[in-house]
CSV table of C-alpha atoms in Angstrom, one decimal:
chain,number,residue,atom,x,y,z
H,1,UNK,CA,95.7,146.9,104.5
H,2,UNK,CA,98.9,147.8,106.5
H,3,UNK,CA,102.2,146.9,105.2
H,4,UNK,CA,103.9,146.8,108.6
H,5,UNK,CA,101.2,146.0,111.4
H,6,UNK,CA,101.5,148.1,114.8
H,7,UNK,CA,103.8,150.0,113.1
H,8,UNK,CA,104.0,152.2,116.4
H,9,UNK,CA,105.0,149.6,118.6
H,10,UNK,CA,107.2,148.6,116.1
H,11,UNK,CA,109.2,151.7,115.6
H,12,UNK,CA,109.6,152.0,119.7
H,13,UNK,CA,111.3,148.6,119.4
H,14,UNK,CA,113.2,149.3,116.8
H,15,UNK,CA,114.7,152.8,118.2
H,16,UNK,CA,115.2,150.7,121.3
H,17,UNK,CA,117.5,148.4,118.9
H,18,UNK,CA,119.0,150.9,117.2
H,19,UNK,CA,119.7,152.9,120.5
H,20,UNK,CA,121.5,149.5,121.7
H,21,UNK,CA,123.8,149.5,118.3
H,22,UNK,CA,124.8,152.8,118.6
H,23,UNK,CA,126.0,152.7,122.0
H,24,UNK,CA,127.7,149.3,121.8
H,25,UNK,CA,128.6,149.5,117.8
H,26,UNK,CA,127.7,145.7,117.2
H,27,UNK,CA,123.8,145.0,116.4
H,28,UNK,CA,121.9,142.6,118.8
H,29,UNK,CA,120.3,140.5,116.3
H,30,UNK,CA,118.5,138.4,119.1
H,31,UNK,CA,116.9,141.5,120.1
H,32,UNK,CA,116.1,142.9,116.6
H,33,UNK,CA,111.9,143.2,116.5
H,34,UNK,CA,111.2,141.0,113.3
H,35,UNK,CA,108.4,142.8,111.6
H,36,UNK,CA,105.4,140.6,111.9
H,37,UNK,CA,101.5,140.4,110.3
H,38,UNK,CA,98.7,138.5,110.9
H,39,UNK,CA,97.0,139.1,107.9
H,40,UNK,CA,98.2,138.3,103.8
H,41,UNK,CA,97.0,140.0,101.2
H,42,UNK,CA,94.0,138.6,98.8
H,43,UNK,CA,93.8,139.0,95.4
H,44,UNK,CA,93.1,136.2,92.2
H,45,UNK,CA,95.8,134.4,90.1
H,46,UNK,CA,96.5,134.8,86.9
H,47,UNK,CA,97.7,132.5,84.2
H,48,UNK,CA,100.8,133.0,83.8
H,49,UNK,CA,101.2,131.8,80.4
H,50,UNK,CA,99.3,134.7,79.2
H,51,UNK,CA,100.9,137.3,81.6
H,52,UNK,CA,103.7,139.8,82.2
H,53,UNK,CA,106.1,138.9,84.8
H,54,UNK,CA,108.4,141.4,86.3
H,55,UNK,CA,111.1,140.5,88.4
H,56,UNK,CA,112.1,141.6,91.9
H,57,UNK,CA,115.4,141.2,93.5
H,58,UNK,CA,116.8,142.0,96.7
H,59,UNK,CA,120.0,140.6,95.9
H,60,UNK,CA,121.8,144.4,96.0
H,61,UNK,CA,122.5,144.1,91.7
H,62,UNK,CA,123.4,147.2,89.9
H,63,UNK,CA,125.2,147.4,86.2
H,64,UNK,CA,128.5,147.6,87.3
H,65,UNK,CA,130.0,149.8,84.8
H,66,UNK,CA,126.8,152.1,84.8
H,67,UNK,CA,125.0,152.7,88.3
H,68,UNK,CA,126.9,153.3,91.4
H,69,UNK,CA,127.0,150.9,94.2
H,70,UNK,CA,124.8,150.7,97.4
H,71,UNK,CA,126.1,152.1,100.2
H,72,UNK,CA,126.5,148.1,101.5
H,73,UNK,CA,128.7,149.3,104.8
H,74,UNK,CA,125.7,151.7,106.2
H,75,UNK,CA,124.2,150.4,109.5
H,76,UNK,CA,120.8,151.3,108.5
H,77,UNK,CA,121.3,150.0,105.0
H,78,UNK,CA,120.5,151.7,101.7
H,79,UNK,CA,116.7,152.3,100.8
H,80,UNK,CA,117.4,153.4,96.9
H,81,UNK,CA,116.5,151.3,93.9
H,82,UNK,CA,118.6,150.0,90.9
H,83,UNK,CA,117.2,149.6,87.5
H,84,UNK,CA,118.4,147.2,85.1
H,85,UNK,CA,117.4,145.7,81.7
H,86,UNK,CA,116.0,141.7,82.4
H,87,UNK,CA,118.1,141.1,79.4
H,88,UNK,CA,121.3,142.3,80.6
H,89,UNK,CA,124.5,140.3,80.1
H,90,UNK,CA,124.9,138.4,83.8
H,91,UNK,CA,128.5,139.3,83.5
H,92,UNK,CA,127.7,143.2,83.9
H,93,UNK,CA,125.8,142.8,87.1
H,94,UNK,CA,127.4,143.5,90.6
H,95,UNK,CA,126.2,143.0,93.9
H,96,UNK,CA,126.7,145.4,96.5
H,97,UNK,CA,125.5,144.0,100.3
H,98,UNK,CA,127.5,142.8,102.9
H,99,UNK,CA,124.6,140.6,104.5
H,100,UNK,CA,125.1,137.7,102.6
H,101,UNK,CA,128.2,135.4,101.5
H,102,UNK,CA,128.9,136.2,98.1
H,103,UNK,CA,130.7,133.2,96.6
H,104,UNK,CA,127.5,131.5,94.8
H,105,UNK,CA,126.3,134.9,93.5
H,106,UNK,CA,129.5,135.6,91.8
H,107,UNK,CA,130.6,132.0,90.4
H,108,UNK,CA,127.0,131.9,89.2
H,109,UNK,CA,124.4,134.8,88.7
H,110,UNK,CA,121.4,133.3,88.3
H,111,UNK,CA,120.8,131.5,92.3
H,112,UNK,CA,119.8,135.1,92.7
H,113,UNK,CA,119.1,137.0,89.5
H,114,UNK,CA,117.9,133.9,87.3
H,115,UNK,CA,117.3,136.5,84.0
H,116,UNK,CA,118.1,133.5,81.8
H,117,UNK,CA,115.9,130.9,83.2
H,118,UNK,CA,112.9,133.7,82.7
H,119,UNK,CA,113.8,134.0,79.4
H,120,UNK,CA,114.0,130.6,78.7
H,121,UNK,CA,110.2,130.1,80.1
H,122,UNK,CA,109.4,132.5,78.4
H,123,UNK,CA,110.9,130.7,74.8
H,124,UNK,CA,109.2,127.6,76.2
H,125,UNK,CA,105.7,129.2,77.1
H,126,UNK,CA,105.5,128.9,80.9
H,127,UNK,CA,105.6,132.5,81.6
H,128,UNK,CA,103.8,135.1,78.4
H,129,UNK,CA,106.5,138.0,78.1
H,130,UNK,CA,109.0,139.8,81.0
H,131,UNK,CA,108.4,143.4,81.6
H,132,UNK,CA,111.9,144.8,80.3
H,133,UNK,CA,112.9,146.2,83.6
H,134,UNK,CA,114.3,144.6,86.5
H,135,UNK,CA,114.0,146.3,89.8
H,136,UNK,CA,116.6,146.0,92.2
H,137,UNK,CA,117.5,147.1,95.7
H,138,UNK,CA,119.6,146.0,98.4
H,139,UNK,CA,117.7,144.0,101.1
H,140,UNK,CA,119.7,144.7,104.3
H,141,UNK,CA,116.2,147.3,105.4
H,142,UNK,CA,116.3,147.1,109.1
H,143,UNK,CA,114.0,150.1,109.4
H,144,UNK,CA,111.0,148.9,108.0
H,145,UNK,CA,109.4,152.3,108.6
H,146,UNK,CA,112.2,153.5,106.1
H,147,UNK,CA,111.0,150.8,103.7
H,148,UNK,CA,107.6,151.4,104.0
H,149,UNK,CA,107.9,155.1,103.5
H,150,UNK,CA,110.9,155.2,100.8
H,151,UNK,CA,111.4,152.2,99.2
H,152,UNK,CA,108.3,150.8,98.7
H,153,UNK,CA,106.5,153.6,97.0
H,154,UNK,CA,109.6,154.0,94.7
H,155,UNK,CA,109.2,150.0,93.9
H,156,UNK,CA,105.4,151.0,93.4
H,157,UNK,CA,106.2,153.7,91.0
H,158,UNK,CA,108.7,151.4,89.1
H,159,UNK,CA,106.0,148.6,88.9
H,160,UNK,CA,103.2,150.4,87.8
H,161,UNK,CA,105.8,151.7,84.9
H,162,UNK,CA,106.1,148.1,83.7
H,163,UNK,CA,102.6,147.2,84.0
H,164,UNK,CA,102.5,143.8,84.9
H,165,UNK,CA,100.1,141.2,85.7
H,166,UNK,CA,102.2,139.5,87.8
H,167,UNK,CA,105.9,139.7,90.4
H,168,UNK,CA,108.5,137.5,91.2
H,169,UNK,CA,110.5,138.6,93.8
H,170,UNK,CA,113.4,136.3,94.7
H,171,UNK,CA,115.7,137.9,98.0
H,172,UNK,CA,118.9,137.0,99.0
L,1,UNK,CA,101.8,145.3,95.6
L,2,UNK,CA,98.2,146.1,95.4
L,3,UNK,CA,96.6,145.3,92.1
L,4,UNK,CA,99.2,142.5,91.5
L,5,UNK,CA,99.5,138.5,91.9
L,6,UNK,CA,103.4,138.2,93.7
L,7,UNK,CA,104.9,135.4,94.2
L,8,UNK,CA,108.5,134.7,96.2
L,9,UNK,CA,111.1,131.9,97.5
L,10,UNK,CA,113.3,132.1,100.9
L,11,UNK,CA,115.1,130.2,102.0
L,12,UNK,CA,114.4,131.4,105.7
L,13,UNK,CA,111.1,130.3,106.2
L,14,UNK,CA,110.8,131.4,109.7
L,15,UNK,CA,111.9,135.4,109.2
L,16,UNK,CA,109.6,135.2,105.7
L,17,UNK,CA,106.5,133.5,107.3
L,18,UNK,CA,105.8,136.1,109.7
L,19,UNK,CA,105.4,139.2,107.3
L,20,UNK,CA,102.2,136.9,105.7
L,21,UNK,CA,103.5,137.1,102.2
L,22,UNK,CA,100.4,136.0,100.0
L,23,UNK,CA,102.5,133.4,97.8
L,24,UNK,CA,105.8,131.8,99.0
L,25,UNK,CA,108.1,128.9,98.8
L,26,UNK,CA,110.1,127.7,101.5
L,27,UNK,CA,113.3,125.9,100.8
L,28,UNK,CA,116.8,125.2,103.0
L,29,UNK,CA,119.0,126.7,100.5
L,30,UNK,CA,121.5,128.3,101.5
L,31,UNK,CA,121.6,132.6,102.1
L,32,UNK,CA,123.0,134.2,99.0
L,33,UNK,CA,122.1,131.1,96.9
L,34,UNK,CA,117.9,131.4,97.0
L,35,UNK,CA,117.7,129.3,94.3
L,36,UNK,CA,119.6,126.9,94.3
L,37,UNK,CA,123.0,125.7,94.2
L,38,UNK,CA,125.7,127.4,92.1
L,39,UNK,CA,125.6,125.6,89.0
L,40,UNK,CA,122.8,123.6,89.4
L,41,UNK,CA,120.5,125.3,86.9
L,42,UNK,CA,117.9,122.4,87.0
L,43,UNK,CA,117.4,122.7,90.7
L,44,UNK,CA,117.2,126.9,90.2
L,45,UNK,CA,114.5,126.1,87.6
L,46,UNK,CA,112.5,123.7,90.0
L,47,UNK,CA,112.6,126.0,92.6
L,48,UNK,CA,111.5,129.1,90.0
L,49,UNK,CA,108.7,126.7,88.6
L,50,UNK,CA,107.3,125.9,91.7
L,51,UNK,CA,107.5,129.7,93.0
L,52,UNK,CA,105.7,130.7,89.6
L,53,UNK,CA,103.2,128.3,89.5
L,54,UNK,CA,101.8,129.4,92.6
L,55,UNK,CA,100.4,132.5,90.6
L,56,UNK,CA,97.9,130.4,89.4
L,57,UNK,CA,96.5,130.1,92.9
L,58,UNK,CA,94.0,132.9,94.2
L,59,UNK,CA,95.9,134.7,97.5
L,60,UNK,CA,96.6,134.2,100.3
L,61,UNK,CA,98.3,130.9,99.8
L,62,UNK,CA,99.7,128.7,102.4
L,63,UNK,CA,103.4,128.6,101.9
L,64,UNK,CA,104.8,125.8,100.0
L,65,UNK,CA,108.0,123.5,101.8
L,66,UNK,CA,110.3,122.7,98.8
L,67,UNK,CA,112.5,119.5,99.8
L,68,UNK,CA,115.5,121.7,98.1
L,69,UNK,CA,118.9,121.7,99.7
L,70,UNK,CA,122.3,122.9,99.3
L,71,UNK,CA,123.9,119.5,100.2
């Protein structure tokens, strides 16, 4: 199945969008063309007490002190991925993305990146392991075509790596 | 994500709906606090724990409404 239905269509929108923003330098959210489907994907649950959960986040998280930033300030946005251990210390996560307030996120991790909480299903049996890798990226994508082309199969690639049975992904 | 059960929670249920995600929550948290309020780590964990237990479920899924707020 398609990831982004009448992609075509799409893009023309899009271009007509991003035409608009150039020219005026201030994006026209009302006019943005929301990406839409009319079909989900199938597949069968799993039981998740006896699976590997990998976490997603969209939140823009790198390691502070390690991996550079993402380019927060770009129009288009930044299509790249971060990697980070799920057991990394809260306190050496960042967030770079300048879509969302980030007051909550930085008084308190884990409304976005909840690595704790997983763990702590994980002591108390409600979720079988974590894959060790967290995979991160910063969700301001208004060029879907761009996600679909770039980030996704690097998200693939990352997934596979971890082999899970199952994904959370939690955006921000 | 071919191949795999996913799972998420928005709280903008009306941008998320649209792209047919096989598994979601819905709450009215608040943007850059998905799951909950800062601090609140048993409202995080409800709205995790009913985000995960929706991988039980064979796809596609309706999406679930979660009475959370940020109030």
């Amino acid at each position: 199945m398609e990831i982004l239905e009448n992609r075509e269509e799409w893009k023309a929108r899009f271009e007509e969008w991003w035409a608009n923003y150039q020219r005026t330098g201030t994006p026209d959210w009302k006019a943005y063309p929301l990406p839409r489907n009319s079909t989900a994907p199938s597949g069968p649950g799993v039981d998740l007490s006896q699976s590997r959960l990998l976490f997603i986040s969209s939140a823009g998280g790198y390691l502070r002190d390690e991996q550079p930033p993402f380019d927060a300030a770009h129009p288009l946005g930044d299509y790249s991925l971060r990697l980070f251990p799920v057991d990394t210390p809260l306190e050496r996560l960042a967030f770079s993305h300048d879509h969302y307030d980030h007051a909550a996120v930085e008084q308190d991790p884990q409304v976005l990146v909840p690595l704790r909480h997983l763990e702590a299903m994980v002591d108390e049996g409600i979720i079988g392991a974590l894959a060790p890798t967290v995979v991160g990226f910063m969700g301001y994508l208004p060029d879907v075509t761009r996600l679909v082309d770039e980030l996704i199969p690097a998200v693939l690639e990352a997934v596979r790596a971890e082999t899970p049975d199952a994904v959370l992904l939690v955006p921000a | 994500m071919n191949g795999y059960a996913t799972t998420l929670t928005s709280w903008n249920a009306g941008r998320t709906r649209v792209t047919m995600p096989p598994r979601a929550t819905f709450t009215r948290l608040n943007r850059g606090a998905t799951l909950g309020r800062p601090g609140d780590a048993a409202q995080q964990r409800r709205v995790l724990k009913a985000t995960l237990d929706l991988l039980a479920l064979d796809a596609p899924q309706k999406p679930v409404y979660l009475d959370e707020t940020a109030d």
